[in-house]
CSV table of C-alpha atoms and ligand atoms in Angstrom, one decimal:
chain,number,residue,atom,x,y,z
A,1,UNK,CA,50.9,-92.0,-35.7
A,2,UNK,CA,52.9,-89.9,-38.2
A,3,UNK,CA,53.8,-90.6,-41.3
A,4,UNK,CA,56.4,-87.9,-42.0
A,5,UNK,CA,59.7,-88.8,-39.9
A,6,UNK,CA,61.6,-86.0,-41.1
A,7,UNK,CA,60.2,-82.2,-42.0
A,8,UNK,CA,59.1,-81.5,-45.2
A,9,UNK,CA,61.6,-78.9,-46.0
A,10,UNK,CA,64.4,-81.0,-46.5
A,11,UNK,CA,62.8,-82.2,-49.8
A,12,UNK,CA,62.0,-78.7,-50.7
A,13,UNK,CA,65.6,-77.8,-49.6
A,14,UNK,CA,66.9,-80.7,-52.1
A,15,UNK,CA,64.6,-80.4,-55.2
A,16,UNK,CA,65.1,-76.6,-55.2
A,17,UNK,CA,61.3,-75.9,-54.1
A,18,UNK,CA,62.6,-73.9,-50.9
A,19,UNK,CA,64.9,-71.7,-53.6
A,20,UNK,CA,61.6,-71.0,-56.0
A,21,UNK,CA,59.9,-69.9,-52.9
A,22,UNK,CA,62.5,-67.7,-51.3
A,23,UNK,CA,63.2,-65.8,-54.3
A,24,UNK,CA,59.4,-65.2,-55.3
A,25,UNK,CA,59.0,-63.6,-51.8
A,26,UNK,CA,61.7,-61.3,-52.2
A,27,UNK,CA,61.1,-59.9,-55.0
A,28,UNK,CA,57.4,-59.4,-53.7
A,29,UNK,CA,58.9,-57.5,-51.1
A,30,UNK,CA,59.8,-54.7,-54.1
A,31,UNK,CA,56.0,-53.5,-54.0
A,32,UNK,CA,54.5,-55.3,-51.2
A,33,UNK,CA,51.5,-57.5,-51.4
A,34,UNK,CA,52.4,-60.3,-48.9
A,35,UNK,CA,49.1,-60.2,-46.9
A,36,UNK,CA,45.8,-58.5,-47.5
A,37,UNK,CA,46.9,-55.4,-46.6
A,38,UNK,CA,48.6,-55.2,-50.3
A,39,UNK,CA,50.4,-51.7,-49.1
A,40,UNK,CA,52.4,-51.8,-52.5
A,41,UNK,CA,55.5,-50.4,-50.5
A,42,UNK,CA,59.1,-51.3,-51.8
A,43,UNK,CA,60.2,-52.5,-48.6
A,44,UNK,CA,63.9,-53.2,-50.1
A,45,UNK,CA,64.4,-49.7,-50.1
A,46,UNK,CA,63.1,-49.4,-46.4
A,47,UNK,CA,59.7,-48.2,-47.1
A,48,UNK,CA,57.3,-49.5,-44.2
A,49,UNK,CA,53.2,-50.4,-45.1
A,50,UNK,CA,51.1,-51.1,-42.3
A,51,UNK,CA,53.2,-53.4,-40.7
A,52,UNK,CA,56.2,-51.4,-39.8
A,53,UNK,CA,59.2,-53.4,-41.5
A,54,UNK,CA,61.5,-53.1,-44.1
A,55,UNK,CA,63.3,-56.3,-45.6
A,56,UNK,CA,64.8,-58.3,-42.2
A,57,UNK,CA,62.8,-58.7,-39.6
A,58,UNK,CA,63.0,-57.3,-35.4
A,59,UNK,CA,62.9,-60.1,-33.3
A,60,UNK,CA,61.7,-59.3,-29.8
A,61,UNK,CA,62.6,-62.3,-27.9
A,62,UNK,CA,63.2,-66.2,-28.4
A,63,UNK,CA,63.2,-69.1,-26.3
A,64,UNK,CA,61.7,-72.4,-25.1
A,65,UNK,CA,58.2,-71.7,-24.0
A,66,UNK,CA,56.0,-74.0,-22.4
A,67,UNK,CA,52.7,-72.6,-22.3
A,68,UNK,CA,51.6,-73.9,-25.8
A,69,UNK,CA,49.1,-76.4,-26.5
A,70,UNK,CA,50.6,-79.7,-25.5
A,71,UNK,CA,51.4,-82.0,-28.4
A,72,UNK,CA,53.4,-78.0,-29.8
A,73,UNK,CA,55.2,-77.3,-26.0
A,74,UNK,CA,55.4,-81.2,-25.0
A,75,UNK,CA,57.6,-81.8,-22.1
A,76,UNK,CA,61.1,-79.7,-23.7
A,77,UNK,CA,59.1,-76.4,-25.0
A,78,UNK,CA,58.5,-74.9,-28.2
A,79,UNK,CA,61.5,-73.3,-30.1
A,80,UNK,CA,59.5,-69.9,-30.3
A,81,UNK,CA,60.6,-66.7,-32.0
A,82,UNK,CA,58.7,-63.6,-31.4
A,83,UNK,CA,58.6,-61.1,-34.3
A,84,UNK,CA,58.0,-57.8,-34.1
A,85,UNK,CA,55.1,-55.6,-35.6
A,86,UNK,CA,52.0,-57.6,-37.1
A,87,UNK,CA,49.9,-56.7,-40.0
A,88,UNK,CA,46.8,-57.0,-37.9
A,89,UNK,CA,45.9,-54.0,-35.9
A,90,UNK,CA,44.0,-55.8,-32.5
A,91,UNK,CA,42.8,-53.6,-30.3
A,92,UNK,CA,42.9,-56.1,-27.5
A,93,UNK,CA,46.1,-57.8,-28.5
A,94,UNK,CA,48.0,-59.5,-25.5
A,95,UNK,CA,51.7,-58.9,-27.1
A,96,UNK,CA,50.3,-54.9,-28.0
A,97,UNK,CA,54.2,-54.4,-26.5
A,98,UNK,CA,55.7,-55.6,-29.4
A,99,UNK,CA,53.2,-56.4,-31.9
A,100,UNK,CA,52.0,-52.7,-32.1
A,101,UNK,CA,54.9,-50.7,-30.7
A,102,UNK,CA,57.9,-52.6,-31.7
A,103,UNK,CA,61.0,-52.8,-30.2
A,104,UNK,CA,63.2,-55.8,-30.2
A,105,UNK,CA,66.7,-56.2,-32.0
A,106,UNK,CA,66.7,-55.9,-36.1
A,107,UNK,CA,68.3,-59.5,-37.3
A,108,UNK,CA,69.3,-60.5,-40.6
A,109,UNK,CA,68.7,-63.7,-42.7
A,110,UNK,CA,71.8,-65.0,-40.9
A,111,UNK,CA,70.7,-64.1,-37.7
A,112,UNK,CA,67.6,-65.6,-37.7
A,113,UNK,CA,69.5,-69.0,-39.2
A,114,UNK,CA,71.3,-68.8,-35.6
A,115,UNK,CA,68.2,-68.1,-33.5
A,116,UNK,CA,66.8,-71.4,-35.0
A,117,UNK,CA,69.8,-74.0,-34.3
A,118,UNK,CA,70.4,-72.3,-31.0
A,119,UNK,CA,67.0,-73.0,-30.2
A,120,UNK,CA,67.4,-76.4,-31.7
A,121,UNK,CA,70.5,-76.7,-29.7
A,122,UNK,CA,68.5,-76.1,-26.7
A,123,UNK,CA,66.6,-79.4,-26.9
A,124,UNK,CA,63.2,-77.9,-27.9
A,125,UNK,CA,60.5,-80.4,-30.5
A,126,UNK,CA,60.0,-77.5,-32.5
A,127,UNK,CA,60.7,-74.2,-34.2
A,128,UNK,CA,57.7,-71.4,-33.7
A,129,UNK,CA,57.1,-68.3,-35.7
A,130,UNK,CA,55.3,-66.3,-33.7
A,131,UNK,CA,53.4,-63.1,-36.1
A,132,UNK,CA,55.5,-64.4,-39.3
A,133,UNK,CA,53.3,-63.2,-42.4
A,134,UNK,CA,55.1,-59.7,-42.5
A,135,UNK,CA,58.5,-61.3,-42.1
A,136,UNK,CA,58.2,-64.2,-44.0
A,137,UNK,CA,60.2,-63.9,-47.2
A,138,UNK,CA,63.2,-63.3,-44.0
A,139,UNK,CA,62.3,-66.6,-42.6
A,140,UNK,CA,62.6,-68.9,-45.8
A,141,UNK,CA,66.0,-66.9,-46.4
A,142,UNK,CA,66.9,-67.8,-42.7
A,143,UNK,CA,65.9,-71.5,-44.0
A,144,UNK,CA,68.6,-71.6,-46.5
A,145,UNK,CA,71.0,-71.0,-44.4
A,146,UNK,CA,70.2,-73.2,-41.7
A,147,UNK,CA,68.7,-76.5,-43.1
A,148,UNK,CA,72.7,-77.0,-44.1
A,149,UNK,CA,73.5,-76.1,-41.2
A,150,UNK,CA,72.0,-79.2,-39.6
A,151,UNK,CA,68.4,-77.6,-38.7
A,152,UNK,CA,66.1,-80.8,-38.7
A,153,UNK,CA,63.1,-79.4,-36.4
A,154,UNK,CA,59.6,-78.7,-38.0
A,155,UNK,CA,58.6,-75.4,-38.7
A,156,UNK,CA,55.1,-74.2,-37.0
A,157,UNK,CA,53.5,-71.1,-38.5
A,158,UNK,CA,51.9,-69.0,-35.5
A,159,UNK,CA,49.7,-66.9,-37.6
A,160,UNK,CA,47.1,-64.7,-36.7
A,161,UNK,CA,45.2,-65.8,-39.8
A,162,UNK,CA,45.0,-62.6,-41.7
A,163,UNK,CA,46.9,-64.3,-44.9
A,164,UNK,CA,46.6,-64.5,-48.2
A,165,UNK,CA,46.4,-68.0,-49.5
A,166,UNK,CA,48.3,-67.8,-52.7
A,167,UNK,CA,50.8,-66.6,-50.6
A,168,UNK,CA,50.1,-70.0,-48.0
A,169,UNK,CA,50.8,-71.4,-51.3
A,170,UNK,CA,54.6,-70.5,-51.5
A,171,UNK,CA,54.8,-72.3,-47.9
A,172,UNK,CA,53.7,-75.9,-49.6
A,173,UNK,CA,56.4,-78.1,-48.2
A,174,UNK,CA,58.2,-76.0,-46.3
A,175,UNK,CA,56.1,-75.8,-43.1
A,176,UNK,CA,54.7,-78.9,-41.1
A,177,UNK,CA,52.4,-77.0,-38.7
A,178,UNK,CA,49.9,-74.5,-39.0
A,179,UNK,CA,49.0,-72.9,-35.9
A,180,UNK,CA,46.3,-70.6,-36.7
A,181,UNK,CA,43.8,-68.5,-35.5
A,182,UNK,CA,40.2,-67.7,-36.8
A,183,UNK,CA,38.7,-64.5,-35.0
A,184,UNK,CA,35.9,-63.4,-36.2
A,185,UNK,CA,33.1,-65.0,-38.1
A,186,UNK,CA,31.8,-61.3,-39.9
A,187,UNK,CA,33.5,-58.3,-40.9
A,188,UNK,CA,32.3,-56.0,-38.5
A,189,UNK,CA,34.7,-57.9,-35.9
A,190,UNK,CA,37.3,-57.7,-37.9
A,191,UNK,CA,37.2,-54.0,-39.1
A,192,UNK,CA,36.4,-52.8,-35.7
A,193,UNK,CA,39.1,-54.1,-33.5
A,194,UNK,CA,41.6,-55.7,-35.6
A,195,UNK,CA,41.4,-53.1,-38.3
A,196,UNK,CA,40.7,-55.9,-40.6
A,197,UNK,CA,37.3,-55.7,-42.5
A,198,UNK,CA,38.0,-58.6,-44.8
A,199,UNK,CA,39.9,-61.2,-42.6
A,200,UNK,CA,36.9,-64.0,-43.0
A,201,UNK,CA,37.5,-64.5,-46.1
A,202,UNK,CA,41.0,-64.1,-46.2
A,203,UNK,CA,41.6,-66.4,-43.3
A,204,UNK,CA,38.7,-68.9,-44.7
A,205,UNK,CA,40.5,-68.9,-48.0
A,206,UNK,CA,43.6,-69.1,-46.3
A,207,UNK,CA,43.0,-71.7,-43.8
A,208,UNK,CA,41.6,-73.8,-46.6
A,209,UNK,CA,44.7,-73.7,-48.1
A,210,UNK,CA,47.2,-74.8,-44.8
A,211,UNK,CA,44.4,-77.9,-44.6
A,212,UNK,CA,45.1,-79.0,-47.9
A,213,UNK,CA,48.9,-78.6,-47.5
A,214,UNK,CA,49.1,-80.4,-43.9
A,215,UNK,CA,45.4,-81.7,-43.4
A,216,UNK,CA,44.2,-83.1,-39.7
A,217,UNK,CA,47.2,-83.0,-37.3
A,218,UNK,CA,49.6,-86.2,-36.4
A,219,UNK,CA,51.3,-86.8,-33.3
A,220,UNK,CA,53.7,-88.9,-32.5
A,221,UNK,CA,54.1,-91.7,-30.4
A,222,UNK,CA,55.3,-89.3,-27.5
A,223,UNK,CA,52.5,-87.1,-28.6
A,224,UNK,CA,54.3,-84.6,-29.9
A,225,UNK,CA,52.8,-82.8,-33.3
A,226,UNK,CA,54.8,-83.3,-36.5
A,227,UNK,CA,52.5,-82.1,-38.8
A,228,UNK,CA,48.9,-80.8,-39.1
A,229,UNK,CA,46.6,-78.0,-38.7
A,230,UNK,CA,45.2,-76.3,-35.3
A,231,UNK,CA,43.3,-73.7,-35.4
A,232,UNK,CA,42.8,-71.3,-32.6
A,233,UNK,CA,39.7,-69.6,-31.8
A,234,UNK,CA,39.2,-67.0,-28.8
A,235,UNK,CA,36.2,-66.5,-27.7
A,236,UNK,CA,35.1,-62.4,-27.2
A,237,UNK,CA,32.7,-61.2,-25.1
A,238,UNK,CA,29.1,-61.0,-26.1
A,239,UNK,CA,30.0,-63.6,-29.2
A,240,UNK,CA,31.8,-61.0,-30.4
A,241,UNK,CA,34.1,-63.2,-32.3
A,242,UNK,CA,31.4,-65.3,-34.4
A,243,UNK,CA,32.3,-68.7,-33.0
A,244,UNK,CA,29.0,-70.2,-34.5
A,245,UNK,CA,29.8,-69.1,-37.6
A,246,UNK,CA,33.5,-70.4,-37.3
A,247,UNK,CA,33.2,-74.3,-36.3
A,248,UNK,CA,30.4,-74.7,-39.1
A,249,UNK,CA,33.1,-73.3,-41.4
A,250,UNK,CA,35.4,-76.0,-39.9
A,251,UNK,CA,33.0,-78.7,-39.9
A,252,UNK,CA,31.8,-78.5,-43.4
A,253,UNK,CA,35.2,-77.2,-45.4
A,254,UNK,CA,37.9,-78.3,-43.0
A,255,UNK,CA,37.2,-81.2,-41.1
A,256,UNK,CA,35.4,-82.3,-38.5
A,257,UNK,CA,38.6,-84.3,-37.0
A,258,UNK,CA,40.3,-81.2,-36.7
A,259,UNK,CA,42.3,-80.0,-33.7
A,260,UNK,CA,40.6,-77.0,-32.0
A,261,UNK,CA,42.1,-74.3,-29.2
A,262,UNK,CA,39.4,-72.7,-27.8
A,263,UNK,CA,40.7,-69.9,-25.7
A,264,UNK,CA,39.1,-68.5,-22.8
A,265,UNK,CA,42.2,-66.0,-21.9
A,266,UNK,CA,40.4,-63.0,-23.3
A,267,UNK,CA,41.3,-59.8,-21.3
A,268,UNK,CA,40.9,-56.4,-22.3
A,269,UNK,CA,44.7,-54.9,-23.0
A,270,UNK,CA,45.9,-52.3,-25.2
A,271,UNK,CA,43.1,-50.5,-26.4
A,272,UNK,CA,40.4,-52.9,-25.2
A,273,UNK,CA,39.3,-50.6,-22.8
A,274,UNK,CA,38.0,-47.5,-25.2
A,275,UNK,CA,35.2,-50.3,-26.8
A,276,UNK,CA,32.9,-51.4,-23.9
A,277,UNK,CA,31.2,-54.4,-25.1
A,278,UNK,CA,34.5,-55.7,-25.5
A,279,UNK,CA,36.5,-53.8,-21.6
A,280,UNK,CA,36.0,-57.1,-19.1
A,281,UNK,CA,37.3,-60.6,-19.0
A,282,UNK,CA,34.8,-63.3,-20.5
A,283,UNK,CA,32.3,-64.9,-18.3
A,284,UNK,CA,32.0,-68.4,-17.5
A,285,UNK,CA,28.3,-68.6,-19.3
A,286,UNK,CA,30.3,-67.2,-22.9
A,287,UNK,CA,32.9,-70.0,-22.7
A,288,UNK,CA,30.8,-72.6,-21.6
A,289,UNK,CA,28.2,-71.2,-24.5
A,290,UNK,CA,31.2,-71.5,-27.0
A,291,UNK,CA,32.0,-74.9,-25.8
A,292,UNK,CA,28.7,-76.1,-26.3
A,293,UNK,CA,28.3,-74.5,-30.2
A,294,UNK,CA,31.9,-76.8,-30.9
A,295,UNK,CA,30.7,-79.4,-29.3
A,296,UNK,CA,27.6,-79.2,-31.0
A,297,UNK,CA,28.8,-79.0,-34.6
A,298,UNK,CA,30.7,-82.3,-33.8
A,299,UNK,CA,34.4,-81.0,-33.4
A,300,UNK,CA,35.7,-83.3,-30.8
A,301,UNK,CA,39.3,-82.7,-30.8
A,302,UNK,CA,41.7,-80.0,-29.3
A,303,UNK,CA,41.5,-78.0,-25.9
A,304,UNK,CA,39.7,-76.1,-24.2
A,305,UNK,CA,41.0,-73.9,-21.0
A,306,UNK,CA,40.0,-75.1,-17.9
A,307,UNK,CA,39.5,-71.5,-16.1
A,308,UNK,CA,38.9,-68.1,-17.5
A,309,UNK,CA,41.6,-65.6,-18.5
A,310,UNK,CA,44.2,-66.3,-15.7
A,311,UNK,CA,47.4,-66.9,-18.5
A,312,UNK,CA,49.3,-64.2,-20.4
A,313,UNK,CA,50.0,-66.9,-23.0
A,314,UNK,CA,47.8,-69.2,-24.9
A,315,UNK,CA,47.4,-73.0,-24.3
A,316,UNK,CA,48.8,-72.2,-20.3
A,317,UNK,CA,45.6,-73.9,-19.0
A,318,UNK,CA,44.9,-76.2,-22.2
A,319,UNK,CA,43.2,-79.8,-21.2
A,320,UNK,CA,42.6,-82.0,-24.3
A,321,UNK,CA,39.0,-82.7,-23.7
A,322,UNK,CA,39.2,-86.0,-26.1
A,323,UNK,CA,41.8,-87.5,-27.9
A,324,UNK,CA,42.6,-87.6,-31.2
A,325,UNK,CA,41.3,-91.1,-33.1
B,401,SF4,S1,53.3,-57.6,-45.2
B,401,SF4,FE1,53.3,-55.5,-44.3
B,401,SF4,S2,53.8,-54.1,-46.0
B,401,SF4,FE2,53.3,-56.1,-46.9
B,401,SF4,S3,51.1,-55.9,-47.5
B,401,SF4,FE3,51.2,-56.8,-45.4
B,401,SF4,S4,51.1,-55.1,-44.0
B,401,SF4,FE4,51.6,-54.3,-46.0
């Protein structure tokens, strides 16, 4: 049962909160050091760091999808926006069209204000930021404009999970949902095929933070989420992703009630192919092995996919294996 009827942003929206945080993150974007990647580019002036964009964000697509996990998707779809570029640099990544060549139509704050309400207006339980770290000082601008413009859906924050927390921090309040993932368990994971040596500490630190901002997630009585963390977890070939290592972080410094994706959809796109150990689809024996280590560290709620690597998008084949409480 929730306890937050409305989203947290219209207090933050109110008390001037939403206004501190929007106008810290733009003037970060003058020497950029929004995620680890700290590329130090003025990105007012159109300089691009590693992640391709200046000040306002490309926006490849938007609409209701229905292939999240349930209680984000429920039985109207999930408001979702799909940004362009990343910061992370995934060799295997499943949106490599537009998370690592781009494309998609450049949108202003304004813009993205009117993405959101249409997609409210559309009857969806929920607006989704798909890849927002790079583009986030764009969103809470977007925020301004359209939480007076009669935007009352909670924010989820579709992150890949290579964040900084102190930046998280500036988020306290604004978003309800944290949709996250957690990759890779060691850096060798993360340097070789997300270009990303430190991301487990950075998403540790990081989801540590969006846990003690929304904590275990809450769904209402239609089972929809309204606030709360998931984390996502896709399994690799050859345990390639450190998913040992992973749910004995989220047992002992996240909780063990919390909600848990586990993704059997691996395939090998983009570059996938040029690393061997990682060129096939996951086998059976890995997932059911990775189900076992979650199950075994005592983490009891979420999804797990009931086939292998059939669905472009994540949560297609989700089945809650035990419900919450
Ligand atoms: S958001 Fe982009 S420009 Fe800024 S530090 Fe990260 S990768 Fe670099």
């Amino acid at each position: 049962m929730t306890t937050h009827i409305y989203p947290s942003y219209f207090e933050a929206f109110h008390n001037g909160g939403l206004d501190a945080a929007s106008r810290k993150a733009q003037a970060m974007l003058g020497s950029c050091a929004i995620c680890p990647r700290r590329c130090k580019v003025n990105r007012l002036k159109g300089n691009l760091g590693f992640c391709k964009t200046a000040a306002d964000p490309l926006v490849y697509s938007f609409m209701a999808h229905h292939g999240e996990e349930p209680p984000i998707s429920g039985s109207k779809g999930s408001g979702t926006i799909f940004f362009s570029h990343c910061n992370m640099g995934c060799v295997y990544c499943q949106n490599y069209e537009f998370s690592q060549m781009g494309g998609g139509g450049l949108v202003n704050p304004k813009g993205l204000a009117e993405i959101m309400l249409e997609l409210q207006g559309g009857g969806v339980h929920n607006i989704n930021l798909v890849t927002p770290t790079h583009v986030m000082p764009a969103i809470l601008e977007a925020l301004k404009i359209a939480i007076p413009a009669g935007l009352k859906l909670p924010l989820v924050y579709n992150s890949g999970g290579y964040e900084l927390a102190e930046i998280i921090g500036l988020l306290k309040g604004i978003i309800d949902i944290y949709l996250v993932d957690m990759r890779y368990g060691d850096e060798t994971g993360g340097a070789k095929y997300s270009l990303a040596p430190d991301y487990p500490r950075h998403n540790q630190e990081a989801v540590i933070e969006m846990q003690r901002q929304v904590g275990v997630a809450q769904l209402d009585d239609a089972g929809i989420m309204r606030r709360g963390l998931v984390i996502r977890h896709l399994v690799l070939p050859h345990g390639l992703s450190g998913t040992e290592k992973i749910m004995r972080f989220i047992k002992e410094k996240i909780s063990p009630e919390t909600y848990i994706s586990l993704m059997s959809q691996y395939m090998p796109y983009y570059k996938a192919r040029e690393f061997p150990e990682i060129s096939r689809r996951l086998t059976q024996e890995e997932y059911s092995e990775a189900q076992e280590i979650m199950l075994t560290y005592g983490l009891h709620n979420g999804w797990i996919q009931d086939s292998y690597g059939l669905e472009r998008f994540a949560g297609v084949n989700l089945k809650p294996f035990l419900k919450h409480g």
